Amino acid sequence: MVFCDFHAHLSFFDEKHAVSFFSSDSQFYVCSCASTQEEFQLQNRIASHFPGNVIQSFGSHPFSPREEDVEMLEFLAQNKKILCVGECGCDAFTPELRGNLELQEKVFRMQLDVAVKYGLPVVIHNRKSLETIFRNSSVLSKCKCVVFHGFSFGLREAGEILRRIPNSYFSFGKNLLKKSPKSLECICSLPFSNIALETDAPFMTLKNESRTELSDIKLVYESAATATGIPMDEISEMLFCNFKKCFF
């Protein structure tokens, strides 16, 4: 069975550990995001062992938006070192983050321009700032596809996003294991052609967990199967199709 993780961070894993995981499960595909030069170098080393299984991405994260990162992003895109842009976006979850929302959106828009220029998909990080998505919906709709990582809004918001950005995918992770009402309603109601699953490994942990492992994608798949009533093998087929449309 094929498992596709639409969002993780390989650079936060020991190289031997990550290589061992891929070696034991060749039917595993992941879109891995890096946000600094150091992270990208670590990610690139791991990806070099299994280039067909790892989609490399780079982006300036809204926690520390830097215009100079966009120069590196364009270099990587121009030289075909990445197949995706992100994670990038805007975050208004805390007062500190709200204080630099203007800079976040400026850097976000610069990255979207790179994605459009090179025909690349985008992985979006967005918390409590949907207005920045709607303000930039026209350029987002020009991207190859748009993956909303860790989607935490409701079905109404998802519907409005799809209306404005039809090439959107809504990615759910361990919130399904937590039985988040919004996530469960979305995954049961939205077209499966617009669904993605992820771990955000090593982040997005459950209570009493110190980290999320790459192998936890199987638990996320199981939760999706339980919530929707769709057999695991069918979910695997549909998500592999979505993954290929996004990244291959």
mmCIF file of C-alpha atoms in Angstrom:
data_model
loop_
_atom_site.group_PDB
_atom_site.id
_atom_site.type_symbol
_atom_site.label_atom_id
_atom_site.label_comp_id
_atom_site.label_asym_id
_atom_site.label_seq_id
_atom_site.Cartn_x
_atom_site.Cartn_y
_atom_site.Cartn_z
ATOM 1 C CA MET A 1 0.000 0.000 0.000
ATOM 2 C CA VAL A 2 1.275 3.466 -0.921
ATOM 3 C CA PHE A 3 1.406 6.175 1.758
ATOM 4 C CA CYS A 4 1.796 9.849 0.823
ATOM 5 C CA ASP A 5 2.747 12.460 3.409
ATOM 6 C CA PHE A 6 1.931 15.861 1.914
ATOM 7 C CA HIS A 7 3.921 17.747 4.566
ATOM 8 C CA ALA A 8 6.866 16.857 6.807
ATOM 9 C CA HIS A 9 10.325 18.149 7.760
ATOM 10 C CA LEU A 10 13.068 15.620 6.966
ATOM 11 C CA SER A 11 15.795 18.006 8.104
ATOM 12 C CA PHE A 12 14.709 17.477 11.719
ATOM 13 C CA PHE A 13 15.466 13.743 11.517
ATOM 14 C CA ASP A 14 18.753 11.943 11.891
ATOM 15 C CA GLU A 15 19.944 10.977 8.405
ATOM 16 C CA LYS A 16 20.481 7.306 9.280
ATOM 17 C CA HIS A 17 17.068 7.085 10.919
ATOM 18 C CA ALA A 18 15.306 8.632 7.918
ATOM 19 C CA VAL A 19 17.184 6.490 5.397
ATOM 20 C CA SER A 20 16.362 3.388 7.440
ATOM 21 C CA PHE A 21 12.668 4.315 7.369
ATOM 22 C CA PHE A 22 12.597 4.800 3.600
ATOM 23 C CA SER A 23 14.544 1.572 3.084
ATOM 24 C CA SER A 24 11.962 -0.364 5.072
ATOM 25 C CA ASP A 25 9.006 1.177 3.244
ATOM 26 C CA SER A 26 9.697 2.050 -0.392
ATOM 27 C CA GLN A 27 5.991 2.779 -0.925
ATOM 28 C CA PHE A 28 6.281 5.985 1.100
ATOM 29 C CA TYR A 29 6.290 9.424 -0.538
ATOM 30 C CA VAL A 30 6.736 12.747 1.210
ATOM 31 C CA CYS A 31 6.815 16.451 0.463
ATOM 32 C CA SER A 32 9.532 17.770 2.772
ATOM 33 C CA CYS A 33 9.784 21.480 3.593
ATOM 34 C CA ALA A 34 12.867 23.440 4.640
ATOM 35 C CA SER A 35 12.974 27.098 5.671
ATOM 36 C CA THR A 36 16.705 27.807 6.079
ATOM 37 C CA GLN A 37 19.812 27.032 4.037
ATOM 38 C CA GLU A 38 21.023 24.628 6.728
ATOM 39 C CA GLU A 39 17.690 22.799 6.787
ATOM 40 C CA PHE A 40 17.713 22.493 3.012
ATOM 41 C CA GLN A 41 21.222 21.017 3.003
ATOM 42 C CA LEU A 42 20.207 18.376 5.571
ATOM 43 C CA GLN A 43 16.986 17.662 3.702
ATOM 44 C CA ASN A 44 18.887 17.380 0.415
ATOM 45 C CA ARG A 45 21.282 14.791 1.868
ATOM 46 C CA ILE A 46 18.393 12.577 2.970
ATOM 47 C CA ALA A 47 16.498 13.083 -0.283
ATOM 48 C CA SER A 48 19.566 12.095 -2.321
ATOM 49 C CA HIS A 49 19.167 8.513 -1.102
ATOM 50 C CA PHE A 50 15.576 8.294 -2.375
ATOM 51 C CA PRO A 51 15.082 11.082 -4.949
ATOM 52 C CA GLY A 52 11.968 9.470 -6.420
ATOM 53 C CA ASN A 53 10.212 9.399 -3.064
ATOM 54 C CA VAL A 54 11.004 12.862 -1.716
ATOM 55 C CA ILE A 55 9.541 16.081 -3.086
ATOM 56 C CA GLN A 56 11.837 18.853 -1.882
ATOM 57 C CA SER A 57 10.374 22.227 -0.978
ATOM 58 C CA PHE A 58 11.791 25.475 0.355
ATOM 59 C CA GLY A 59 10.067 28.543 1.742
ATOM 60 C CA SER A 60 10.317 31.435 4.161
ATOM 61 C CA HIS A 61 8.173 30.472 7.155
ATOM 62 C CA PRO A 62 5.809 33.138 8.555
ATOM 63 C CA PHE A 63 7.389 32.706 12.010
ATOM 64 C CA SER A 64 10.529 34.413 10.651
ATOM 65 C CA PRO A 65 9.774 35.990 7.259
ATOM 66 C CA ARG A 66 12.875 37.208 5.438
ATOM 67 C CA GLU A 67 12.930 38.849 2.027
ATOM 68 C CA GLU A 68 16.474 37.558 1.461
ATOM 69 C CA ASP A 69 15.172 33.969 1.664
ATOM 70 C CA VAL A 70 13.245 34.590 -1.549
ATOM 71 C CA GLU A 71 16.561 34.983 -3.386
ATOM 72 C CA MET A 72 17.545 31.464 -2.337
ATOM 73 C CA LEU A 73 14.069 30.205 -3.209
ATOM 74 C CA GLU A 74 14.374 31.583 -6.734
ATOM 75 C CA PHE A 75 17.866 30.117 -7.119
ATOM 76 C CA LEU A 76 16.607 26.663 -6.079
ATOM 77 C CA ALA A 77 13.573 26.911 -8.354
ATOM 78 C CA GLN A 78 15.561 28.168 -11.333
ATOM 79 C CA ASN A 79 18.089 25.341 -10.951
ATOM 80 C CA LYS A 80 15.381 22.695 -10.441
ATOM 81 C CA LYS A 81 16.591 21.842 -6.943
ATOM 82 C CA ILE A 82 13.035 21.978 -5.605
ATOM 83 C CA LEU A 83 9.655 20.879 -6.917
ATOM 84 C CA CYS A 84 7.542 22.930 -4.511
ATOM 85 C CA VAL A 85 7.437 26.272 -2.677
ATOM 86 C CA GLY A 86 6.763 26.407 1.064
ATOM 87 C CA GLU A 87 5.777 26.132 3.652
ATOM 88 C CA CYS A 88 4.893 29.778 3.405
ATOM 89 C CA GLY A 89 1.969 31.962 4.338
ATOM 90 C CA CYS A 90 0.700 34.137 7.180
ATOM 91 C CA ASP A 91 0.033 33.521 10.866
ATOM 92 C CA ALA A 92 -1.928 35.772 13.231
ATOM 93 C CA PHE A 93 -2.200 33.281 16.096
ATOM 94 C CA THR A 94 -0.376 35.410 18.686
ATOM 95 C CA PRO A 95 -0.026 39.162 19.313
ATOM 96 C CA GLU A 96 3.654 38.948 18.324
ATOM 97 C CA LEU A 97 2.788 37.318 14.999
ATOM 98 C CA ARG A 98 -0.014 39.794 14.340
ATOM 99 C CA GLY A 99 2.546 42.569 14.859
ATOM 100 C CA ASN A 100 4.501 41.615 11.728
ATOM 101 C CA LEU A 101 1.618 40.429 9.566
ATOM 102 C CA GLU A 102 2.375 43.077 6.956
ATOM 103 C CA LEU A 103 5.907 41.715 6.442
ATOM 104 C CA GLN A 104 4.605 38.144 6.469
ATOM 105 C CA GLU A 105 2.190 38.911 3.661
ATOM 106 C CA LYS A 106 4.810 40.772 1.638
ATOM 107 C CA VAL A 107 7.218 37.803 1.775
ATOM 108 C CA PHE A 108 4.339 35.411 1.135
ATOM 109 C CA ARG A 109 3.380 37.252 -2.033
ATOM 110 C CA MET A 110 6.989 37.298 -3.237
ATOM 111 C CA GLN A 111 7.115 33.519 -2.857
ATOM 112 C CA LEU A 112 3.836 33.062 -4.721
ATOM 113 C CA ASP A 113 5.290 35.051 -7.608
ATOM 114 C CA VAL A 114 8.219 32.598 -7.739
ATOM 115 C CA ALA A 115 5.816 29.636 -7.677
ATOM 116 C CA VAL A 116 3.833 31.049 -10.602
ATOM 117 C CA LYS A 117 6.981 31.957 -12.541
ATOM 118 C CA TYR A 118 8.367 28.401 -12.346
ATOM 119 C CA GLY A 119 5.066 26.500 -12.398
ATOM 120 C CA LEU A 120 5.452 25.059 -8.906
ATOM 121 C CA PRO A 121 2.902 23.950 -6.296
ATOM 122 C CA VAL A 122 2.724 25.761 -2.943
ATOM 123 C CA VAL A 123 2.394 24.454 0.615
ATOM 124 C CA ILE A 124 0.519 26.975 2.756
ATOM 125 C CA HIS A 125 0.810 27.663 6.474
ATOM 126 C CA ASN A 126 -2.130 29.770 7.660
ATOM 127 C CA ARG A 127 -3.586 30.366 11.108
ATOM 128 C CA LYS A 128 -6.245 32.965 11.861
ATOM 129 C CA SER A 129 -5.436 35.006 8.749
ATOM 130 C CA LEU A 130 -7.700 33.764 5.979
ATOM 131 C CA GLU A 131 -8.084 37.328 4.748
ATOM 132 C CA THR A 132 -4.478 37.132 3.477
ATOM 133 C CA ILE A 133 -5.438 34.048 1.451
ATOM 134 C CA PHE A 134 -8.448 35.762 -0.062
ATOM 135 C CA ARG A 135 -6.446 38.907 -0.862
ATOM 136 C CA ASN A 136 -3.978 36.754 -2.789
ATOM 137 C CA SER A 137 -6.465 34.271 -4.239
ATOM 138 C CA SER A 138 -5.964 35.444 -7.826
ATOM 139 C CA VAL A 139 -2.236 34.609 -7.788
ATOM 140 C CA LEU A 140 -2.808 31.420 -5.766
ATOM 141 C CA SER A 141 -5.206 30.188 -8.429
ATOM 142 C CA LYS A 142 -2.357 30.511 -10.953
ATOM 143 C CA CYS A 143 -0.091 28.134 -8.984
ATOM 144 C CA LYS A 144 0.137 24.519 -10.086
ATOM 145 C CA CYS A 145 -1.725 23.553 -6.905
ATOM 146 C CA VAL A 146 -2.128 24.872 -3.368
ATOM 147 C CA VAL A 147 -1.828 22.548 -0.351
ATOM 148 C CA PHE A 148 -3.270 23.973 2.870
ATOM 149 C CA HIS A 149 -1.088 22.222 5.420
ATOM 150 C CA GLY A 150 -2.719 21.365 8.763
ATOM 151 C CA PHE A 151 -6.034 22.848 7.645
ATOM 152 C CA SER A 152 -7.827 23.942 10.820
ATOM 153 C CA PHE A 153 -10.738 25.991 9.484
ATOM 154 C CA GLY A 154 -14.244 24.689 8.906
ATOM 155 C CA LEU A 155 -16.274 23.423 5.977
ATOM 156 C CA ARG A 156 -17.690 26.875 5.150
ATOM 157 C CA GLU A 157 -14.191 28.369 4.872
ATOM 158 C CA ALA A 158 -13.004 25.393 2.794
ATOM 159 C CA GLY A 159 -15.905 25.898 0.415
ATOM 160 C CA GLU A 160 -15.067 29.577 -0.048
ATOM 161 C CA ILE A 161 -11.401 28.722 -0.659
ATOM 162 C CA LEU A 162 -12.398 26.176 -3.313
ATOM 163 C CA ARG A 163 -14.662 28.726 -4.971
ATOM 164 C CA ARG A 164 -11.788 31.211 -5.265
ATOM 165 C CA ILE A 165 -8.881 28.741 -5.616
ATOM 166 C CA PRO A 166 -10.187 25.567 -7.312
ATOM 167 C CA ASN A 167 -6.715 23.997 -7.380
ATOM 168 C CA SER A 168 -6.692 23.664 -3.556
ATOM 169 C CA TYR A 169 -5.968 20.614 -1.428
ATOM 170 C CA PHE A 170 -6.856 20.486 2.266
ATOM 171 C CA SER A 171 -4.307 18.539 4.291
ATOM 172 C CA PHE A 172 -5.203 16.899 7.610
ATOM 173 C CA GLY A 173 -2.889 15.301 10.144
ATOM 174 C CA LYS A 174 -3.132 14.250 13.753
ATOM 175 C CA ASN A 175 -6.184 16.448 14.300
ATOM 176 C CA LEU A 176 -8.032 13.440 12.869
ATOM 177 C CA LEU A 177 -6.639 11.313 15.697
ATOM 178 C CA LYS A 178 -7.796 14.006 18.139
ATOM 179 C CA LYS A 179 -11.235 13.774 16.483
ATOM 180 C CA SER A 180 -11.351 17.495 15.749
ATOM 181 C CA PRO A 181 -14.998 18.207 14.747
ATOM 182 C CA LYS A 182 -13.967 20.671 12.013
ATOM 183 C CA SER A 183 -11.404 18.306 10.509
ATOM 184 C CA LEU A 184 -13.803 15.351 10.594
ATOM 185 C CA GLU A 185 -16.590 17.367 8.962
ATOM 186 C CA CYS A 186 -14.239 18.577 6.226
ATOM 187 C CA ILE A 187 -12.757 15.201 5.370
ATOM 188 C CA CYS A 188 -16.208 13.623 5.266
ATOM 189 C CA SER A 189 -17.827 16.385 3.197
ATOM 190 C CA LEU A 190 -15.213 17.751 0.791
ATOM 191 C CA PRO A 191 -14.482 15.975 -2.515
ATOM 192 C CA PHE A 192 -11.697 13.461 -1.938
ATOM 193 C CA SER A 193 -10.007 14.850 -5.039
ATOM 194 C CA ASN A 194 -9.206 17.895 -2.850
ATOM 195 C CA ILE A 195 -8.002 15.978 0.229
ATOM 196 C CA ALA A 196 -4.436 15.407 1.453
ATOM 197 C CA LEU A 197 -2.986 13.778 4.568
ATOM 198 C CA GLU A 198 0.192 14.632 6.458
ATOM 199 C CA THR A 199 2.231 14.178 9.616
ATOM 200 C CA ASP A 200 4.078 17.530 9.848
ATOM 201 C CA ALA A 201 6.741 15.268 11.415
ATOM 202 C CA PRO A 202 8.399 15.769 13.826
ATOM 203 C CA PHE A 203 5.809 18.379 14.851
ATOM 204 C CA MET A 204 1.998 18.227 15.309
ATOM 205 C CA THR A 205 2.184 15.896 18.302
ATOM 206 C CA LEU A 206 -0.573 14.415 20.411
ATOM 207 C CA LYS A 207 -0.757 14.894 24.168
ATOM 208 C CA ASN A 208 2.192 13.256 25.967
ATOM 209 C CA GLU A 209 4.096 12.763 22.689
ATOM 210 C CA SER A 210 7.565 14.277 22.362
ATOM 211 C CA ARG A 211 7.618 14.093 18.547
ATOM 212 C CA THR A 212 5.767 12.783 15.526
ATOM 213 C CA GLU A 213 7.477 10.027 13.540
ATOM 214 C CA LEU A 214 7.366 9.645 9.751
ATOM 215 C CA SER A 215 5.661 6.280 10.231
ATOM 216 C CA ASP A 216 2.718 8.027 11.915
ATOM 217 C CA ILE A 217 1.296 8.724 8.450
ATOM 218 C CA LYS A 218 -0.193 5.222 8.669
ATOM 219 C CA LEU A 219 -2.110 6.230 11.807
ATOM 220 C CA VAL A 220 -3.430 9.303 9.981
ATOM 221 C CA TYR A 221 -4.589 7.101 7.079
ATOM 222 C CA GLU A 222 -6.317 4.756 9.515
ATOM 223 C CA SER A 223 -8.112 7.694 11.147
ATOM 224 C CA ALA A 224 -9.237 8.967 7.737
ATOM 225 C CA ALA A 225 -10.560 5.516 6.849
ATOM 226 C CA THR A 226 -12.471 5.282 10.130
ATOM 227 C CA ALA A 227 -13.945 8.777 9.741
ATOM 228 C CA THR A 228 -15.043 8.401 6.114
ATOM 229 C CA GLY A 229 -15.858 4.696 5.973
ATOM 230 C CA ILE A 230 -13.645 4.418 2.881
ATOM 231 C CA PRO A 231 -11.353 1.338 2.896
ATOM 232 C CA MET A 232 -7.643 2.021 3.405
ATOM 233 C CA ASP A 233 -6.661 0.656 -0.008
ATOM 234 C CA GLU A 234 -9.088 3.042 -1.740
ATOM 235 C CA ILE A 235 -7.832 5.997 0.303
ATOM 236 C CA SER A 236 -4.291 5.007 -0.636
ATOM 237 C CA GLU A 237 -5.148 4.980 -4.347
ATOM 238 C CA MET A 238 -6.963 8.314 -4.272
ATOM 239 C CA LEU A 239 -4.269 10.113 -2.252
ATOM 240 C CA PHE A 240 -1.478 8.774 -4.458
ATOM 241 C CA CYS A 241 -3.399 10.189 -7.417
ATOM 242 C CA ASN A 242 -3.696 13.555 -5.643
ATOM 243 C CA PHE A 243 -0.001 13.497 -4.707
ATOM 244 C CA LYS A 244 1.037 12.853 -8.319
ATOM 245 C CA LYS A 245 -1.217 15.657 -9.595
ATOM 246 C CA CYS A 246 0.340 18.051 -7.092
ATOM 247 C CA PHE A 247 4.002 17.232 -7.337
ATOM 248 C CA PHE A 248 4.889 15.009 -10.310
#
